[in-house]
Coordinates of C-alpha atoms in Angstrom, one line a residue:
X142 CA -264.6 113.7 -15.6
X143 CA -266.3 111.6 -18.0
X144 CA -264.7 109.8 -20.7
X145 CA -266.2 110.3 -23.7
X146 CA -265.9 107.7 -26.4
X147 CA -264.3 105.2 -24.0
X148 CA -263.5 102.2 -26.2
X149 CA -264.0 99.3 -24.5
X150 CA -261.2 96.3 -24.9
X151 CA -263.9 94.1 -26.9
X152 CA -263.7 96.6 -29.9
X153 CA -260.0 96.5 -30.2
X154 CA -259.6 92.5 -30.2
X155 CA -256.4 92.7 -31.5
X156 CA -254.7 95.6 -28.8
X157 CA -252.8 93.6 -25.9
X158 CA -255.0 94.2 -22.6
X159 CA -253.6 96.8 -20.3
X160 CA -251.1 94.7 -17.9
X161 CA -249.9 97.6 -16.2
X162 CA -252.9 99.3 -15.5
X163 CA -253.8 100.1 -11.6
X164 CA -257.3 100.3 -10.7
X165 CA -258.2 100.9 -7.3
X166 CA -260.5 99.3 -5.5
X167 CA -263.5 100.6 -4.2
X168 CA -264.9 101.3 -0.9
X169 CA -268.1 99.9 0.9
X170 CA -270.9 101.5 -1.4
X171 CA -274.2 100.4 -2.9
X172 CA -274.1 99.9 -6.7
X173 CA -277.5 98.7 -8.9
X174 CA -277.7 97.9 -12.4
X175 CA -280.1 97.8 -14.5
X176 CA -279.7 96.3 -17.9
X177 CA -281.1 96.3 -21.0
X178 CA -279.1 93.2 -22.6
X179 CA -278.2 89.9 -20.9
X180 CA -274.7 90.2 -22.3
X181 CA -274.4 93.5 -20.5
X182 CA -276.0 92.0 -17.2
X183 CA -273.3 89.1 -17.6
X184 CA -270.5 91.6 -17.7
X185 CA -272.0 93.8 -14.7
X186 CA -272.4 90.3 -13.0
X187 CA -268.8 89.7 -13.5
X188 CA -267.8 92.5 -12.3
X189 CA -268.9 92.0 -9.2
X190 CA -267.0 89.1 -8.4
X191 CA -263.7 91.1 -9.1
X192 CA -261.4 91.4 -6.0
X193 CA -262.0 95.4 -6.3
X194 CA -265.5 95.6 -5.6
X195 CA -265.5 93.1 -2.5
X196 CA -266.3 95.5 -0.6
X197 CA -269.2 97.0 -3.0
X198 CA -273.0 95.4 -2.5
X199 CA -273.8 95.1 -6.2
X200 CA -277.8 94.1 -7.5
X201 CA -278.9 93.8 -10.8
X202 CA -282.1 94.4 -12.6
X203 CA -283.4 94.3 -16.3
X204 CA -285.5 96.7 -17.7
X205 CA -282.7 99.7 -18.3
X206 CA -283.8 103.3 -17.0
X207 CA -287.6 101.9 -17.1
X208 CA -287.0 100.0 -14.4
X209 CA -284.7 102.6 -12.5
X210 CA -287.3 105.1 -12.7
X211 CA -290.0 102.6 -11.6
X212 CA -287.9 101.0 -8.6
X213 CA -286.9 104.7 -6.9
X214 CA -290.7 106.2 -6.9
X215 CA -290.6 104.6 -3.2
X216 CA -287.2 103.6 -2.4
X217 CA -284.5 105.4 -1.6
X218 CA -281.0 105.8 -4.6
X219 CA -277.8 103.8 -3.8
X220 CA -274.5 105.5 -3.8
X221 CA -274.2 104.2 -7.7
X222 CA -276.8 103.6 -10.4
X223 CA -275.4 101.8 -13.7
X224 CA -277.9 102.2 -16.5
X225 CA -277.8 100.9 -20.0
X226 CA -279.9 102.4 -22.6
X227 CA -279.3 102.4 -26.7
X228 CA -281.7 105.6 -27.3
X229 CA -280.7 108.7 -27.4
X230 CA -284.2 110.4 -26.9
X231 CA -285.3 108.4 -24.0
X232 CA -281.6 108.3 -22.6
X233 CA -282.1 112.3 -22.2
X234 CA -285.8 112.2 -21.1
X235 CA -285.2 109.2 -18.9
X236 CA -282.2 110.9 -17.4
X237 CA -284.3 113.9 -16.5
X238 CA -287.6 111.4 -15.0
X239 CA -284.8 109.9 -13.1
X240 CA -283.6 113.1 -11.5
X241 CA -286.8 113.6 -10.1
X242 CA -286.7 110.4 -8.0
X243 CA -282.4 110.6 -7.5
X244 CA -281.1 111.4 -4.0
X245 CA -278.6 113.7 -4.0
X246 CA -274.9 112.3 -4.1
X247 CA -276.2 109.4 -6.3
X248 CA -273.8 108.4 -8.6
X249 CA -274.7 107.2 -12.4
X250 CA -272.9 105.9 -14.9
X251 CA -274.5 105.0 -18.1
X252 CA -273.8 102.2 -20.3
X253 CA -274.2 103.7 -24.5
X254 CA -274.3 102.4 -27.7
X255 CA -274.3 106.2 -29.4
X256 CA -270.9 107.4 -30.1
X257 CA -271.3 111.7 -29.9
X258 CA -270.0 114.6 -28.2
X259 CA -273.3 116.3 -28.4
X260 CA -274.9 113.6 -26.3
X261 CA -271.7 113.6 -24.1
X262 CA -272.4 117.3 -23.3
X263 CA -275.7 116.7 -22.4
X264 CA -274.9 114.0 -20.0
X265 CA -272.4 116.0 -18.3
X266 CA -274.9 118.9 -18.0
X267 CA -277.4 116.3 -16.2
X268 CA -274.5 115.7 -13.9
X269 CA -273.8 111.9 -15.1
X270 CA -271.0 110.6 -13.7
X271 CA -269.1 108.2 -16.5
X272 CA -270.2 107.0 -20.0
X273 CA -268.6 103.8 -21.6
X274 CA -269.8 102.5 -25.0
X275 CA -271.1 98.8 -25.1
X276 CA -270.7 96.5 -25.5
X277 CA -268.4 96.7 -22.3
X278 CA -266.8 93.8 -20.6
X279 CA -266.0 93.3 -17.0
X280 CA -263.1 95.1 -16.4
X281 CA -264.9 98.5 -18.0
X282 CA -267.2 98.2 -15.3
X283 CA -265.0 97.6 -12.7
X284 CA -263.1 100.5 -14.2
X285 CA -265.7 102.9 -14.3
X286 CA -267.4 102.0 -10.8
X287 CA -264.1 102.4 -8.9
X288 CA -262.8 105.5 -10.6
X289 CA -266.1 107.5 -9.2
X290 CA -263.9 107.2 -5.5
X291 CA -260.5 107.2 -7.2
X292 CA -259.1 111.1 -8.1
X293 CA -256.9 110.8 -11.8
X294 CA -253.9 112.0 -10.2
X295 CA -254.0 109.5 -7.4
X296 CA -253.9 106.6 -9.2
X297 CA -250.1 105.4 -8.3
X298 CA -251.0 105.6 -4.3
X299 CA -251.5 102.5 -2.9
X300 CA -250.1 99.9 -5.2
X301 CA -250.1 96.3 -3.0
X302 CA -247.8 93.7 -4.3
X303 CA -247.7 90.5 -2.3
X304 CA -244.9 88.0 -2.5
X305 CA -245.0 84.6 -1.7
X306 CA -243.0 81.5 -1.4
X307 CA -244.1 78.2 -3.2
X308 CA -242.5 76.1 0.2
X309 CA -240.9 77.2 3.2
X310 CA -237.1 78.0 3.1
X311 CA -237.3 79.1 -0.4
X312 CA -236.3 82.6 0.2
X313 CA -239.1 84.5 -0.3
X314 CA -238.8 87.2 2.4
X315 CA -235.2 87.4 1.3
X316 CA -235.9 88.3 -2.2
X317 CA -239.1 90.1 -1.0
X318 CA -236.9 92.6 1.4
X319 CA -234.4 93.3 -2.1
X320 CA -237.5 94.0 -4.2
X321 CA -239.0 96.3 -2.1
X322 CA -234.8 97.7 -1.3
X323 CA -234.9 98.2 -5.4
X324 CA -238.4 99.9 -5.6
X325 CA -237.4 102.8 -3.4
X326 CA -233.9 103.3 -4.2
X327 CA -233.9 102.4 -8.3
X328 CA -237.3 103.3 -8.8
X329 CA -237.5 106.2 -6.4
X330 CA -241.2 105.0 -5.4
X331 CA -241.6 105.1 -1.5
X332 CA -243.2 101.8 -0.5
X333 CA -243.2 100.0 3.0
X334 CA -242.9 96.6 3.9
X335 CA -245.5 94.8 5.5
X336 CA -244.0 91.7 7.6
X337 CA -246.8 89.5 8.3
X338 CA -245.2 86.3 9.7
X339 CA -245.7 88.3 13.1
X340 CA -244.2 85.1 14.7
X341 CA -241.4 84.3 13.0
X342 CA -240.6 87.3 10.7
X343 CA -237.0 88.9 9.4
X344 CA -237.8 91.8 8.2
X345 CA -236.6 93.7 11.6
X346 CA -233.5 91.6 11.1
X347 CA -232.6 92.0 7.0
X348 CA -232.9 95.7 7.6
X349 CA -231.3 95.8 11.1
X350 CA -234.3 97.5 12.6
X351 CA -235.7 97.0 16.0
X352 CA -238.8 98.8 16.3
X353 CA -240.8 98.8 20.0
X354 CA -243.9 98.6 17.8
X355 CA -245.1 97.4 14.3
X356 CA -247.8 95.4 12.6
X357 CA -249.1 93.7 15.6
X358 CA -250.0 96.7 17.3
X359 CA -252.5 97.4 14.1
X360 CA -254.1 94.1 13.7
X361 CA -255.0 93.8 17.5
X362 CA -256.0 97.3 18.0
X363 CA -258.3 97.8 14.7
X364 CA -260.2 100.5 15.9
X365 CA -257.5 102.9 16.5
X366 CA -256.2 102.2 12.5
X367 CA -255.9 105.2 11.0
X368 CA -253.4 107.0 9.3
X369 CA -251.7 108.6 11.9
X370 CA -251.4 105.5 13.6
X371 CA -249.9 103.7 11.2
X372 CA -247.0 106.3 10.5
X373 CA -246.1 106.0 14.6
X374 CA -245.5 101.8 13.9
X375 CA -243.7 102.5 10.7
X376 CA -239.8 102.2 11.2
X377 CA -237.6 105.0 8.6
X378 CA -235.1 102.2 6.4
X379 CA -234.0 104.8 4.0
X380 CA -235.6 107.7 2.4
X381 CA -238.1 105.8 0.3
X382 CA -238.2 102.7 2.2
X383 CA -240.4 102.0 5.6
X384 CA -240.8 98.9 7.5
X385 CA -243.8 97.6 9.4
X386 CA -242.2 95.4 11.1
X387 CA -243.5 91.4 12.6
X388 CA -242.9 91.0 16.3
X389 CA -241.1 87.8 15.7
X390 CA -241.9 86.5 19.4
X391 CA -244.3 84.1 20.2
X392 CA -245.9 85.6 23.8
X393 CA -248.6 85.0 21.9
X394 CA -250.7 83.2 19.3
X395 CA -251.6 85.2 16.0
X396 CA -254.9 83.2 15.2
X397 CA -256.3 86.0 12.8
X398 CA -260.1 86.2 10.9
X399 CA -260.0 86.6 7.2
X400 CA -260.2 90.2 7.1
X401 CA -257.9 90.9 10.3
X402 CA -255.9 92.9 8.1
X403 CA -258.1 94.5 5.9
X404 CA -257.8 98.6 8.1
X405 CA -254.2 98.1 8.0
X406 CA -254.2 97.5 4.1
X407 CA -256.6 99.9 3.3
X408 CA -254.8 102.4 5.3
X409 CA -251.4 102.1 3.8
X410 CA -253.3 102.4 0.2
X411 CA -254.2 105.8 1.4
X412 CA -251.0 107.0 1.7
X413 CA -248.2 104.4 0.2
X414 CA -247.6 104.3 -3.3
X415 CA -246.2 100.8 -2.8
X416 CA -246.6 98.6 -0.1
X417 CA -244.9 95.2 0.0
X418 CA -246.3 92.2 1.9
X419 CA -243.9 89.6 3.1
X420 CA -246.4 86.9 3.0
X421 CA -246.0 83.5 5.4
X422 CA -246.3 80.7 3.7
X423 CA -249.2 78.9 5.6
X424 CA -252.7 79.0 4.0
X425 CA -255.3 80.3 6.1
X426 CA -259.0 82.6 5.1
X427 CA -256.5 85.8 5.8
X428 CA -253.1 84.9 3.6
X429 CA -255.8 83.9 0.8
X430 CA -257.7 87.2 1.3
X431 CA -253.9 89.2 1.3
X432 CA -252.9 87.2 -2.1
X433 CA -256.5 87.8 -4.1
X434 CA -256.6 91.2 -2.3
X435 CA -252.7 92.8 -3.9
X436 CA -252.6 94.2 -7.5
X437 CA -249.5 92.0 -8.2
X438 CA -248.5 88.8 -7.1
X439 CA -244.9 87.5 -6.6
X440 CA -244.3 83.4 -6.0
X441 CA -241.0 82.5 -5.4
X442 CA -239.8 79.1 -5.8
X443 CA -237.0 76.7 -5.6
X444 CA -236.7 74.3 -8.7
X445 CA -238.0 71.1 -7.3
X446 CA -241.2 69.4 -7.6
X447 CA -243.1 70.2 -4.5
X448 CA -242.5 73.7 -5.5
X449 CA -243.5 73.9 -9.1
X450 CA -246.9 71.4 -7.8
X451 CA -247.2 74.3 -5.2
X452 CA -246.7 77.1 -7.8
X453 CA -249.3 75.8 -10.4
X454 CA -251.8 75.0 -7.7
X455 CA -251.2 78.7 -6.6
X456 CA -251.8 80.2 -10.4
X457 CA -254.4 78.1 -11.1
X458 CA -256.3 79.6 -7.8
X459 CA -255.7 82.8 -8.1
X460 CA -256.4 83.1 -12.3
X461 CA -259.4 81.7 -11.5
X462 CA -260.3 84.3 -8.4
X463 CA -258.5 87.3 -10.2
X464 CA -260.0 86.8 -13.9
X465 CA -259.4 90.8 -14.5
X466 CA -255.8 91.2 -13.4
X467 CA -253.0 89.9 -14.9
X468 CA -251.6 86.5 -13.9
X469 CA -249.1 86.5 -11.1
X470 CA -245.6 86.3 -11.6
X471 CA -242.8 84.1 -10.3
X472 CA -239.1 83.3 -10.0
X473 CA -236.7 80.8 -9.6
X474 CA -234.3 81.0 -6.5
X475 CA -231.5 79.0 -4.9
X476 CA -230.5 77.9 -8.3
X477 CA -227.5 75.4 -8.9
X478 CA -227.0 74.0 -5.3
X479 CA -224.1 72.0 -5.6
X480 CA -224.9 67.7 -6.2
X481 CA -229.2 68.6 -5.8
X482 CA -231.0 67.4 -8.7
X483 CA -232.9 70.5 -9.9
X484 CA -236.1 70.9 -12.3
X485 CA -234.8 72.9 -15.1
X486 CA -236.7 76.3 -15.7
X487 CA -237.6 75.6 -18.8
X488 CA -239.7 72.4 -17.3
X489 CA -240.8 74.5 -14.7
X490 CA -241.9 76.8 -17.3
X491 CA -244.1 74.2 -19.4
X492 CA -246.0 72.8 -16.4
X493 CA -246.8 76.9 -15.5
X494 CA -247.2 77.5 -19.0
X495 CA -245.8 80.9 -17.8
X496 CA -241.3 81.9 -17.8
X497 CA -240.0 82.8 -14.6
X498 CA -238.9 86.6 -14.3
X499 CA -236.2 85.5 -13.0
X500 CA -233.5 82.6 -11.8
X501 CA -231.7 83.7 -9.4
X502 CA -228.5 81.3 -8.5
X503 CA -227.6 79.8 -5.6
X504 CA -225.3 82.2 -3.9
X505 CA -225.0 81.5 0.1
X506 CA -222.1 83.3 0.8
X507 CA -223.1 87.0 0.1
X508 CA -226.8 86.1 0.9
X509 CA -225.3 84.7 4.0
X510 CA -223.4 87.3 4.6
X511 CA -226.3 90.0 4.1
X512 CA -229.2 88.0 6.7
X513 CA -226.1 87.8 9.0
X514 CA -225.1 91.9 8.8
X515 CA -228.8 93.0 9.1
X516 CA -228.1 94.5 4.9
X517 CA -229.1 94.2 1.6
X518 CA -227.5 92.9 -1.0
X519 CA -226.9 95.8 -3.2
X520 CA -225.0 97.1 0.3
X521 CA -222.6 93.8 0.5
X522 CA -221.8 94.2 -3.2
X523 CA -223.1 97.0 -5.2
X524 CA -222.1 95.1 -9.1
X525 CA -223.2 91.6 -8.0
X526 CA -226.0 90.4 -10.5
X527 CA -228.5 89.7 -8.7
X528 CA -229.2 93.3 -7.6
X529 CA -230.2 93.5 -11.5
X530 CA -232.2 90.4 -11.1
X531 CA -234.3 92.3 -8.3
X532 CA -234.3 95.0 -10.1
X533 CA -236.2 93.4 -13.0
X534 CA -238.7 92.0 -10.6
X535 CA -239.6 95.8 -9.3
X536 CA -240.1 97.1 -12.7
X537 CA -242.4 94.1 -13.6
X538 CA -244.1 94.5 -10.9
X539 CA -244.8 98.3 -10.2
X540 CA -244.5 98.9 -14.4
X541 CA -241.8 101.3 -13.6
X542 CA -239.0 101.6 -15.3
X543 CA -235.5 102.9 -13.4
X544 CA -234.9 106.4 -11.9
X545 CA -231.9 107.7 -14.4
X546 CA -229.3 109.3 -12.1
X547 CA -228.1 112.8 -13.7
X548 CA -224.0 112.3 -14.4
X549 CA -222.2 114.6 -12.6
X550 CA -219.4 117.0 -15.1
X551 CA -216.6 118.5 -14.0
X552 CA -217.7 122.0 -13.4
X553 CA -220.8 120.3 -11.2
X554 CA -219.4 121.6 -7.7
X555 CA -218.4 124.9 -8.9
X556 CA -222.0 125.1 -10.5
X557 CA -222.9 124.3 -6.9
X558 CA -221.1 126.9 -5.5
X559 CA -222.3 129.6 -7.6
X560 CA -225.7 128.5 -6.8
X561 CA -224.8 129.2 -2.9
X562 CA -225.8 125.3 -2.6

């Protein structure tokens, strides 16, 4: 459905820009422009480079609906058409010339300076597809181009968050595993877990699971990714939670291209609401691809200096490669190790120019005890505060807030009874 009188974020400079919101990104199609304004052709150019149209094949052309009309006569439509025009008459006439010349299936979205429902009628009569009102920035267009393959409702499916550690041995898998443990039981979201250390990964072991098959069996056999393949690798870890689990033997090498795991991914956005990636930390085309690829971005870090130099060289990458998303977040772990001098947060902070989420202390007894007992750490000790901690990190980063649990009264199981339940 179109959105009529979509204000862009460039007319409300004052509004905060939509943190929270999820767009998906869109699959392989052909998408031309043409423009009537270079600050318009800018914005569509910008658009392109967003992580969510990788996959499109974007061109752009001046000359507005002219120029559409003109370029078709011989050549076959793409799958989307963005035109920008700032008549009405010729808008309407054009559209109709245009039709003439469209394949069928063709897409177009229009790009308007005139603010009316009668000319919103119209459009939709002539079929158009979207109408936002210039001037429009980036993320409108990325916004407009990837809801054509993205139904309202589904929105929430296939949220990717990737977490990260700043160094080795700072925990990241650890505090990834509890996130993701918090999303599906606090936030009753189900999500999976994605271990991709398939050498070396604990998943398996933090939630005492031994699957005969997991992610491996995806990324070398990526012609047989599909849905129903992936549900036979994924191992059940509660109700909400699933595991897709590293092989954690080395029988093998995993030398991977950049977009080994792109089927995988694309599957589980299909049908996960969340998915979690347990990102290595090594720094290859495909962990880059993973990192630029998710919709939100945990780095976890201990508080010493090759960590924070490793955490601002990590948000000063991806702000640069994700200018439409929100900045990624981090948090402080293994806090307060007994005689180690530490970087305080609030240093850690300045040099980021970003807070933590989080600190979580230093605590190797019951996060001992948890990698040891194959358990989380809300199962070791249901009232110790970091389950909070983690708890905060899954509503930051799924914009979720936590699943209320109804009290129970006295009279509940005779309620129950009477209900024959």
């Amino acid at each position: 459905m179109i959105s009529y009188a979509r204000q862009t974020q460039e007319e409300q400079p004052d509004a905060p820009p939509p943190v929270e919101e999820h767009i998906a990104p869109a699959p392989r199609v052909s998408v031309q422009a043409f423009c009537e304004t270079v600050e318009t052709a800018a914005a569509v150019q910008s658009a392109g480079e967003d992580r969510r149209l990788g996959k499109a094949h974007l061109k752009i052309q001046m000359g507005g609906m002219a120029a559409a009309i003109e370029a078709y006569r011989s050549a076959p439509t793409p799958n989307v058409i963005v035109l920008e025009s700032d008549g009405r008459n010729d808008l309407l006439g054009g559209l109709d010339h245009l039709a003439t010349v469209c394949d069928a299936g063709t897409r177009v979205v229009v790009i308007g300076r005139i603010n009316d429902v009668t000319l919103y009628r119209e459009l939709v009569r002539r079929g158009v597809s979207d109408y936002v009102l210039a001037p429009v920035g980036a993320i409108d267009v990325v916004r407009s181009i990837c809801n054509l393959f993205s139904a309202p409702e589904a929105k929430a499916v296939g949220r990717i968050i990737a977490v990260v550690g700043a160094k080795g041995g700072v925990g990241a898998s650890t505090i990834s595993h509890n996130v993701a443990w918090a999303i599906a039981r606090d936030l009753a979201m189900d999500a999976v877990v994605a271990d991709l250390d398939l050498a070396f990964g604990t998943a398996g072991l933090d939630y005492n699971q031994d699957p005969p098959q997991g992610i491996a069996d995806a990324v070398f056999s990526p012609d047989r990714v599909d849905t129903a393949f992936i549900d036979r690798l994924l191992s059940k870890c509660t109700d909400h939670l699933s595991l897709l689990a590293a092989p954690a033997t080395l029988d093998r090498v995993y030398d991977f291209g950049t977009d080994a795991f792109d089927a995988v991914f694309d599957t589980l956005r299909s049908t996960m609401p969340c998915i979690v990636l347990d990102v290595p930390h090594q720094w290859s085309g495909w962990t880059k691809r993973a990192l630029i690829g998710a919709d939100d971005i945990l780095i976890v870090a201990a508080p010493d200096l090759a960590n924070l130099r490793n955490t601002k060289n990590l948000f000063d990458l991806l702000k640069a490669s994700r200018p439409n998303d929100r900045p990624p977040l981090y948090c402080l772990n293994q806090v307060g190790v007994p005689k180690r001098p530490e970087i305080a947060a609030a240093e850690f902070a300045k040099a980021i120019e970003s807070q933590p989420v989080v600190s979580i202390p230093f605590e190797p007894q019951i996060f001992g005890s948890a990698a040891n007992n194959g358990q989380m750490i809300a199962e070791i000790s249901a009232n110790h505060k970091s389950i909070e901690m983690f708890l905060q990190i899954a509503q930051r980063l799924t914009g979720r807030s936590e699943t209320k649990k109804q009290k129970s009264s006295l009279l509940s199981p005779l309620i129950d009874k009477l209900r024959g339940r």
